[in-house]
Amino acid sequence: MGQVHVLGHPLIAHKLTYMRMKDTPTKEFRELVQEVAMLMAYEITRDLPLAQVEIETPVATTQAQVIHGKTLAIVPVLRAGLGMADGILQLIPNAKVGHVGLYRDPETLEPVEYYCKLPSMLEEREVIVVDPMLATGGSASAAITAVKQRGANSVKLMCLVSAPVGVERVQRDHPDVDIYVASVDEKLNDHGYIVPGLGDAGDRLYGTK
Ligand code: PRP
Ligand code: URA
């Protein structure tokens, strides 16, 4: 069973509170999504393997460390995941980026895939699927299936706000995938929105409502 990591760093908790506030304007909301995603990426990448290299400083030759092994692929789920990818890329600018386009059918709440473009050699990469909201879990589960079908075998899921039912769905569908969230909220409402949540992440990021 994949583990659920709730990243409770005080900076993440503080910024998430301002994202939840309904009067936070689009510009600030977008900045906060980027900042929280960057902070979460810092936590998620704690276990990246390091290799020794010999370097020359202006003073001496010395052994130093660089990141070694699998290169990262960030896969935002369109559209709201894009806001998170921008933040992660500020920290890991060399990461490759794939895109999975999904929308949630408002009637059935089932995800519909409309786009998928992923980096090559996915089987050699550490893939981080990112989406701010993990509600029913249908979109995240479908996005993870999409990257696995194209070769990924090491996948993590990073979301800002989650509902217990969504976490359980991903754990059931993808027991090999660890889940990283800033919060596990109380429940879903009748429209499939996370309560208390932060509303529609895509609309708040792009000002479309
Ligand atoms: C939102 C969100 C997730 C999905 C979560 O996207 O960004 O992708 O809903 O819901 P689920 O866990 O119940 O599947 P939405 O479908 O609103 O599309 P958008 O990002 O284009 O706004
Ligand atoms: N998608 C969102 O953007 N927000 C929710 O609360 C649930 C799904």
PDB file of N, CA and C in Angstrom, residues 94-172:
ATOM      1  N   ASN A  94      15.985  21.538 -14.358  1.00  0.00           N
ATOM      2  CA  ASN A  94      16.339  20.554 -15.388  1.00  0.00           C
ATOM      3  C   ASN A  94      15.329  19.426 -15.529  1.00  0.00           C
ATOM      4  N   ALA A  95      14.306  19.416 -14.712  1.00  0.00           N
ATOM      5  CA  ALA A  95      13.311  18.337 -14.798  1.00  0.00           C
ATOM      6  C   ALA A  95      12.606  18.393 -16.154  1.00  0.00           C
ATOM      7  N   LYS A  96      12.293  17.205 -16.691  1.00  0.00           N
ATOM      8  CA  LYS A  96      11.464  17.147 -17.900  1.00  0.00           C
ATOM      9  C   LYS A  96      10.006  17.334 -17.473  1.00  0.00           C
ATOM     10  N   VAL A  97       9.190  17.787 -18.403  1.00  0.00           N
ATOM     11  CA  VAL A  97       7.782  18.027 -18.070  1.00  0.00           C
ATOM     12  C   VAL A  97       6.880  17.316 -19.081  1.00  0.00           C
ATOM     13  N   GLY A  98       5.956  16.500 -18.570  1.00  0.00           N
ATOM     14  CA  GLY A  98       4.924  15.893 -19.414  1.00  0.00           C
ATOM     15  C   GLY A  98       3.584  16.528 -19.069  1.00  0.00           C
ATOM     16  N   HIS A  99       2.606  16.322 -19.914  1.00  0.00           N
ATOM     17  CA  HIS A  99       1.271  16.880 -19.638  1.00  0.00           C
ATOM     18  C   HIS A  99       0.210  15.812 -19.853  1.00  0.00           C
ATOM     19  N   VAL A 100      -0.703  15.693 -18.901  1.00  0.00           N
ATOM     20  CA  VAL A 100      -1.883  14.851 -19.086  1.00  0.00           C
ATOM     21  C   VAL A 100      -3.097  15.766 -18.951  1.00  0.00           C
ATOM     22  N   GLY A 101      -3.913  15.810 -19.996  1.00  0.00           N
ATOM     23  CA  GLY A 101      -5.105  16.657 -19.979  1.00  0.00           C
ATOM     24  C   GLY A 101      -6.333  15.846 -19.605  1.00  0.00           C
ATOM     25  N   LEU A 102      -6.954  16.229 -18.511  1.00  0.00           N
ATOM     26  CA  LEU A 102      -8.161  15.537 -18.033  1.00  0.00           C
ATOM     27  C   LEU A 102      -9.154  16.580 -17.571  1.00  0.00           C
ATOM     28  N   TYR A 103     -10.422  16.355 -17.803  1.00  0.00           N
ATOM     29  CA  TYR A 103     -11.408  17.155 -17.083  1.00  0.00           C
ATOM     30  C   TYR A 103     -12.402  16.216 -16.444  1.00  0.00           C
ATOM     31  N   ARG A 104     -13.037  16.711 -15.418  1.00  0.00           N
ATOM     32  CA  ARG A 104     -13.976  15.889 -14.672  1.00  0.00           C
ATOM     33  C   ARG A 104     -15.364  16.156 -15.202  1.00  0.00           C
ATOM     34  N   ASP A 105     -16.018  15.127 -15.740  1.00  0.00           N
ATOM     35  CA  ASP A 105     -17.388  15.305 -16.236  1.00  0.00           C
ATOM     36  C   ASP A 105     -18.268  15.755 -15.072  1.00  0.00           C
ATOM     37  N   PRO A 106     -18.928  16.921 -15.227  1.00  0.00           N
ATOM     38  CA  PRO A 106     -19.684  17.457 -14.080  1.00  0.00           C
ATOM     39  C   PRO A 106     -20.843  16.558 -13.634  1.00  0.00           C
ATOM     40  N   GLU A 107     -21.356  15.723 -14.543  1.00  0.00           N
ATOM     41  CA  GLU A 107     -22.471  14.830 -14.180  1.00  0.00           C
ATOM     42  C   GLU A 107     -21.972  13.576 -13.467  1.00  0.00           C
ATOM     43  N   THR A 108     -21.032  12.886 -14.139  1.00  0.00           N
ATOM     44  CA  THR A 108     -20.602  11.587 -13.604  1.00  0.00           C
ATOM     45  C   THR A 108     -19.429  11.714 -12.641  1.00  0.00           C
ATOM     46  N   LEU A 109     -18.728  12.878 -12.671  1.00  0.00           N
ATOM     47  CA  LEU A 109     -17.488  13.108 -11.919  1.00  0.00           C
ATOM     48  C   LEU A 109     -16.348  12.206 -12.392  1.00  0.00           C
ATOM     49  N   GLU A 110     -16.548  11.503 -13.514  1.00  0.00           N
ATOM     50  CA  GLU A 110     -15.493  10.637 -14.045  1.00  0.00           C
ATOM     51  C   GLU A 110     -14.526  11.453 -14.913  1.00  0.00           C
ATOM     52  N   PRO A 111     -13.222  11.153 -14.867  1.00  0.00           N
ATOM     53  CA  PRO A 111     -12.259  11.918 -15.671  1.00  0.00           C
ATOM     54  C   PRO A 111     -12.326  11.542 -17.148  1.00  0.00           C
ATOM     55  N   VAL A 112     -12.157  12.551 -18.009  1.00  0.00           N
ATOM     56  CA  VAL A 112     -12.124  12.332 -19.460  1.00  0.00           C
ATOM     57  C   VAL A 112     -10.762  12.817 -19.956  1.00  0.00           C
ATOM     58  N   GLU A 113      -9.970  11.911 -20.579  1.00  0.00           N
ATOM     59  CA  GLU A 113      -8.633  12.304 -21.059  1.00  0.00           C
ATOM     60  C   GLU A 113      -8.753  12.973 -22.412  1.00  0.00           C
ATOM     61  N   TYR A 114      -8.126  14.164 -22.583  1.00  0.00           N
ATOM     62  CA  TYR A 114      -8.153  14.832 -23.880  1.00  0.00           C
ATOM     63  C   TYR A 114      -6.769  15.145 -24.413  1.00  0.00           C
ATOM     64  N   TYR A 115      -5.720  14.862 -23.629  1.00  0.00           N
ATOM     65  CA  TYR A 115      -4.362  15.168 -24.103  1.00  0.00           C
ATOM     66  C   TYR A 115      -3.346  14.376 -23.300  1.00  0.00           C
ATOM     67  N   CYS A 116      -2.283  13.898 -23.969  1.00  0.00           N
ATOM     68  CA  CYS A 116      -1.210  13.238 -23.228  1.00  0.00           C
ATOM     69  C   CYS A 116       0.085  13.347 -24.028  1.00  0.00           C
ATOM     70  N   LYS A 117       1.048  14.035 -23.480  1.00  0.00           N
ATOM     71  CA  LYS A 117       2.363  14.173 -24.122  1.00  0.00           C
ATOM     72  C   LYS A 117       3.399  14.054 -23.016  1.00  0.00           C
ATOM     73  N   LEU A 118       4.248  13.017 -23.107  1.00  0.00           N
ATOM     74  CA  LEU A 118       5.154  12.718 -21.997  1.00  0.00           C
ATOM     75  C   LEU A 118       6.600  12.651 -22.485  1.00  0.00           C
ATOM     76  N   PRO A 119       7.560  12.891 -21.596  1.00  0.00           N
ATOM     77  CA  PRO A 119       8.969  12.812 -21.989  1.00  0.00           C
ATOM     78  C   PRO A 119       9.348  11.384 -22.392  1.00  0.00           C
ATOM     79  N   SER A 120      10.422  11.253 -23.161  1.00  0.00           N
ATOM     80  CA  SER A 120      10.908   9.925 -23.562  1.00  0.00           C
ATOM     81  C   SER A 120      11.544   9.218 -22.367  1.00  0.00           C
ATOM     82  N   MET A 121      11.824   7.950 -22.514  1.00  0.00           N
ATOM     83  CA  MET A 121      12.514   7.114 -21.516  1.00  0.00           C
ATOM     84  C   MET A 121      11.865   7.230 -20.130  1.00  0.00           C
ATOM     85  N   LEU A 122      10.546   7.186 -20.130  1.00  0.00           N
ATOM     86  CA  LEU A 122       9.821   7.361 -18.873  1.00  0.00           C
ATOM     87  C   LEU A 122      10.188   6.281 -17.849  1.00  0.00           C
ATOM     88  N   GLU A 123      10.539   5.089 -18.366  1.00  0.00           N
ATOM     89  CA  GLU A 123      10.859   3.978 -17.462  1.00  0.00           C
ATOM     90  C   GLU A 123      12.132   4.253 -16.660  1.00  0.00           C
ATOM     91  N   GLU A 124      12.958   5.198 -17.117  1.00  0.00           N
ATOM     92  CA  GLU A 124      14.202   5.512 -16.394  1.00  0.00           C
ATOM     93  C   GLU A 124      14.043   6.723 -15.488  1.00  0.00           C
ATOM     94  N   ARG A 125      12.864   7.273 -15.425  1.00  0.00           N
ATOM     95  CA  ARG A 125      12.689   8.520 -14.681  1.00  0.00           C
ATOM     96  C   ARG A 125      11.853   8.304 -13.419  1.00  0.00           C
ATOM     97  N   GLU A 126      12.100   9.195 -12.473  1.00  0.00           N
ATOM     98  CA  GLU A 126      11.237   9.317 -11.299  1.00  0.00           C
ATOM     99  C   GLU A 126      10.133  10.295 -11.697  1.00  0.00           C
ATOM    100  N   VAL A 127       8.886   9.813 -11.751  1.00  0.00           N
ATOM    101  CA  VAL A 127       7.783  10.647 -12.242  1.00  0.00           C
ATOM    102  C   VAL A 127       6.984  11.198 -11.053  1.00  0.00           C
ATOM    103  N   ILE A 128       6.779  12.507 -11.062  1.00  0.00           N
ATOM    104  CA  ILE A 128       5.928  13.119 -10.034  1.00  0.00           C
ATOM    105  C   ILE A 128       4.703  13.706 -10.728  1.00  0.00           C
ATOM    106  N   VAL A 129       3.536  13.081 -10.496  1.00  0.00           N
ATOM    107  CA  VAL A 129       2.272  13.583 -11.042  1.00  0.00           C
ATOM    108  C   VAL A 129       1.761  14.665 -10.083  1.00  0.00           C
ATOM    109  N   VAL A 130       1.416  15.843 -10.619  1.00  0.00           N
ATOM    110  CA  VAL A 130       0.999  16.945  -9.741  1.00  0.00           C
ATOM    111  C   VAL A 130      -0.375  17.487 -10.132  1.00  0.00           C
ATOM    112  N   ASP A 131      -1.194  17.703  -9.133  1.00  0.00           N
ATOM    113  CA  ASP A 131      -2.534  18.271  -9.309  1.00  0.00           C
ATOM    114  C   ASP A 131      -2.919  18.873  -7.958  1.00  0.00           C
ATOM    115  N   PRO A 132      -3.394  20.117  -7.922  1.00  0.00           N
ATOM    116  CA  PRO A 132      -3.697  20.703  -6.608  1.00  0.00           C
ATOM    117  C   PRO A 132      -4.762  19.929  -5.825  1.00  0.00           C
ATOM    118  N   MET A 133      -5.754  19.333  -6.536  1.00  0.00           N
ATOM    119  CA  MET A 133      -6.903  18.769  -5.828  1.00  0.00           C
ATOM    120  C   MET A 133      -7.020  17.261  -6.038  1.00  0.00           C
ATOM    121  N   LEU A 134      -7.171  16.536  -4.936  1.00  0.00           N
ATOM    122  CA  LEU A 134      -7.425  15.084  -4.980  1.00  0.00           C
ATOM    123  C   LEU A 134      -8.788  14.887  -4.322  1.00  0.00           C
ATOM    124  N   ALA A 135      -9.840  14.878  -5.151  1.00  0.00           N
ATOM    125  CA  ALA A 135     -11.210  14.863  -4.614  1.00  0.00           C
ATOM    126  C   ALA A 135     -11.748  13.426  -4.609  1.00  0.00           C
ATOM    127  N   THR A 136     -12.426  12.992  -5.697  1.00  0.00           N
ATOM    128  CA  THR A 136     -12.835  11.580  -5.753  1.00  0.00           C
ATOM    129  C   THR A 136     -11.625  10.683  -6.007  1.00  0.00           C
ATOM    130  N   GLY A 137     -10.546  11.293  -6.545  1.00  0.00           N
ATOM    131  CA  GLY A 137      -9.347  10.514  -6.892  1.00  0.00           C
ATOM    132  C   GLY A 137      -9.380   9.991  -8.321  1.00  0.00           C
ATOM    133  N   GLY A 138     -10.500  10.214  -9.026  1.00  0.00           N
ATOM    134  CA  GLY A 138     -10.623   9.686 -10.384  1.00  0.00           C
ATOM    135  C   GLY A 138      -9.576  10.279 -11.329  1.00  0.00           C
ATOM    136  N   SER A 139      -9.367  11.602 -11.258  1.00  0.00           N
ATOM    137  CA  SER A 139      -8.414  12.247 -12.172  1.00  0.00           C
ATOM    138  C   SER A 139      -6.990  11.798 -11.874  1.00  0.00           C
ATOM    139  N   ALA A 140      -6.609  11.803 -10.604  1.00  0.00           N
ATOM    140  CA  ALA A 140      -5.240  11.409 -10.243  1.00  0.00           C
ATOM    141  C   ALA A 140      -4.995   9.958 -10.640  1.00  0.00           C
ATOM    142  N   SER A 141      -5.973   9.098 -10.381  1.00  0.00           N
ATOM    143  CA  SER A 141      -5.803   7.693 -10.703  1.00  0.00           C
ATOM    144  C   SER A 141      -5.645   7.502 -12.218  1.00  0.00           C
ATOM    145  N   ALA A 142      -6.459   8.236 -13.005  1.00  0.00           N
ATOM    146  CA  ALA A 142      -6.369   8.129 -14.465  1.00  0.00           C
ATOM    147  C   ALA A 142      -5.041   8.683 -14.971  1.00  0.00           C
ATOM    148  N   ALA A 143      -4.558   9.766 -14.362  1.00  0.00           N
ATOM    149  CA  ALA A 143      -3.275  10.349 -14.784  1.00  0.00           C
ATOM    150  C   ALA A 143      -2.130   9.378 -14.485  1.00  0.00           C
ATOM    151  N   ILE A 144      -2.192   8.726 -13.338  1.00  0.00           N
ATOM    152  CA  ILE A 144      -1.139   7.755 -12.988  1.00  0.00           C
ATOM    153  C   ILE A 144      -1.201   6.563 -13.953  1.00  0.00           C
ATOM    154  N   THR A 145      -2.417   6.108 -14.267  1.00  0.00           N
ATOM    155  CA  THR A 145      -2.555   5.022 -15.247  1.00  0.00           C
ATOM    156  C   THR A 145      -1.947   5.436 -16.581  1.00  0.00           C
ATOM    157  N   ALA A 146      -2.187   6.688 -16.997  1.00  0.00           N
ATOM    158  CA  ALA A 146      -1.670   7.176 -18.289  1.00  0.00           C
ATOM    159  C   ALA A 146      -0.144   7.131 -18.310  1.00  0.00           C
ATOM    160  N   VAL A 147       0.511   7.565 -17.224  1.00  0.00           N
ATOM    161  CA  VAL A 147       1.984   7.560 -17.250  1.00  0.00           C
ATOM    162  C   VAL A 147       2.528   6.133 -17.148  1.00  0.00           C
ATOM    163  N   LYS A 148       1.837   5.279 -16.397  1.00  0.00           N
ATOM    164  CA  LYS A 148       2.297   3.876 -16.295  1.00  0.00           C
ATOM    165  C   LYS A 148       2.164   3.176 -17.647  1.00  0.00           C
ATOM    166  N   GLN A 149       1.045   3.438 -18.339  1.00  0.00           N
ATOM    167  CA  GLN A 149       0.839   2.785 -19.647  1.00  0.00           C
ATOM    168  C   GLN A 149       1.923   3.169 -20.643  1.00  0.00           C
ATOM    169  N   ARG A 150       2.535   4.357 -20.421  1.00  0.00           N
ATOM    170  CA  ARG A 150       3.600   4.798 -21.332  1.00  0.00           C
ATOM    171  C   ARG A 150       4.981   4.516 -20.761  1.00  0.00           C
ATOM    172  N   GLY A 151       5.057   3.645 -19.766  1.00  0.00           N
ATOM    173  CA  GLY A 151       6.354   3.118 -19.340  1.00  0.00           C
ATOM    174  C   GLY A 151       6.819   3.469 -17.943  1.00  0.00           C
ATOM    175  N   ALA A 152       6.181   4.433 -17.279  1.00  0.00           N
ATOM    176  CA  ALA A 152       6.678   4.844 -15.948  1.00  0.00           C
ATOM    177  C   ALA A 152       6.526   3.704 -14.950  1.00  0.00           C
ATOM    178  N   ASN A 153       7.571   3.474 -14.160  1.00  0.00           N
ATOM    179  CA  ASN A 153       7.458   2.446 -13.117  1.00  0.00           C
ATOM    180  C   ASN A 153       7.848   2.965 -11.740  1.00  0.00           C
ATOM    181  N   SER A 154       8.150   4.254 -11.659  1.00  0.00           N
ATOM    182  CA  SER A 154       8.432   4.871 -10.356  1.00  0.00           C
ATOM    183  C   SER A 154       7.679   6.197 -10.306  1.00  0.00           C
ATOM    184  N   VAL A 155       6.547   6.189  -9.623  1.00  0.00           N
ATOM    185  CA  VAL A 155       5.629   7.330  -9.681  1.00  0.00           C
ATOM    186  C   VAL A 155       5.283   7.795  -8.267  1.00  0.00           C
ATOM    187  N   LYS A 156       5.275   9.134  -8.089  1.00  0.00           N
ATOM    188  CA  LYS A 156       4.768   9.741  -6.854  1.00  0.00           C
ATOM    189  C   LYS A 156       3.633  10.686  -7.238  1.00  0.00           C
ATOM    190  N   LEU A 157       2.719  10.894  -6.316  1.00  0.00           N
ATOM    191  CA  LEU A 157       1.605  11.831  -6.548  1.00  0.00           C
ATOM    192  C   LEU A 157       1.718  12.969  -5.541  1.00  0.00           C
ATOM    193  N   MET A 158       1.646  14.198  -6.043  1.00  0.00           N
ATOM    194  CA  MET A 158       1.739  15.365  -5.159  1.00  0.00           C
ATOM    195  C   MET A 158       0.521  16.262  -5.372  1.00  0.00           C
ATOM    196  N   CYS A 159      -0.257  16.462  -4.313  1.00  0.00           N
ATOM    197  CA  CYS A 159      -1.459  17.298  -4.384  1.00  0.00           C
ATOM    198  C   CYS A 159      -1.430  18.273  -3.211  1.00  0.00           C
ATOM    199  N   LEU A 160      -2.154  19.368  -3.348  1.00  0.00           N
ATOM    200  CA  LEU A 160      -2.206  20.309  -2.231  1.00  0.00           C
ATOM    201  C   LEU A 160      -3.268  19.873  -1.227  1.00  0.00           C
ATOM    202  N   VAL A 161      -4.511  19.775  -1.690  1.00  0.00           N
ATOM    203  CA  VAL A 161      -5.625  19.465  -0.791  1.00  0.00           C
ATOM    204  C   VAL A 161      -6.269  18.152  -1.240  1.00  0.00           C
ATOM    205  N   SER A 162      -6.557  17.294  -0.276  1.00  0.00           N
ATOM    206  CA  SER A 162      -7.138  15.984  -0.613  1.00  0.00           C
ATOM    207  C   SER A 162      -8.353  15.699   0.260  1.00  0.00           C
ATOM    208  N   ALA A 163      -9.176  14.767  -0.213  1.00  0.00           N
ATOM    209  CA  ALA A 163     -10.285  14.236   0.591  1.00  0.00           C
ATOM    210  C   ALA A 163      -9.957  12.774   0.891  1.00  0.00           C
ATOM    211  N   PRO A 164     -10.405  12.267   2.050  1.00  0.00           N
ATOM    212  CA  PRO A 164     -10.070  10.881   2.406  1.00  0.00           C
ATOM    213  C   PRO A 164     -10.439   9.881   1.312  1.00  0.00           C
ATOM    214  N   VAL A 165     -11.602  10.087   0.668  1.00  0.00           N
ATOM    215  CA  VAL A 165     -12.052   9.125  -0.335  1.00  0.00           C
ATOM    216  C   VAL A 165     -11.106   9.087  -1.545  1.00  0.00           C
ATOM    217  N   GLY A 166     -10.548  10.252  -1.900  1.00  0.00           N
ATOM    218  CA  GLY A 166      -9.611  10.317  -3.027  1.00  0.00           C
ATOM    219  C   GLY A 166      -8.294   9.634  -2.708  1.00  0.00           C
ATOM    220  N   VAL A 167      -7.832   9.847  -1.484  1.00  0.00           N
ATOM    221  CA  VAL A 167      -6.601   9.187  -1.048  1.00  0.00           C
ATOM    222  C   VAL A 167      -6.790   7.667  -1.116  1.00  0.00           C
ATOM    223  N   GLU A 168      -7.950   7.210  -0.604  1.00  0.00           N
ATOM    224  CA  GLU A 168      -8.220   5.756  -0.600  1.00  0.00           C
ATOM    225  C   GLU A 168      -8.302   5.198  -2.025  1.00  0.00           C
ATOM    226  N   ARG A 169      -8.917   5.965  -2.929  1.00  0.00           N
ATOM    227  CA  ARG A 169      -9.048   5.507  -4.316  1.00  0.00           C
ATOM    228  C   ARG A 169      -7.677   5.292  -4.956  1.00  0.00           C
ATOM    229  N   VAL A 170      -6.774   6.272  -4.777  1.00  0.00           N
ATOM    230  CA  VAL A 170      -5.445   6.143  -5.384  1.00  0.00           C
ATOM    231  C   VAL A 170      -4.671   4.999  -4.722  1.00  0.00           C
ATOM    232  N   GLN A 171      -4.809   4.872  -3.418  1.00  0.00           N
ATOM    233  CA  GLN A 171      -4.121   3.765  -2.730  1.00  0.00           C
ATOM    234  C   GLN A 171      -4.602   2.406  -3.248  1.00  0.00           C
ATOM    235  N   ARG A 172      -5.916   2.339  -3.522  1.00  0.00           N
ATOM    236  CA  ARG A 172      -6.497   1.076  -4.006  1.00  0.00           C
ATOM    237  C   ARG A 172      -6.062   0.800  -5.448  1.00  0.00           C
TER     238      ARG A 172
END
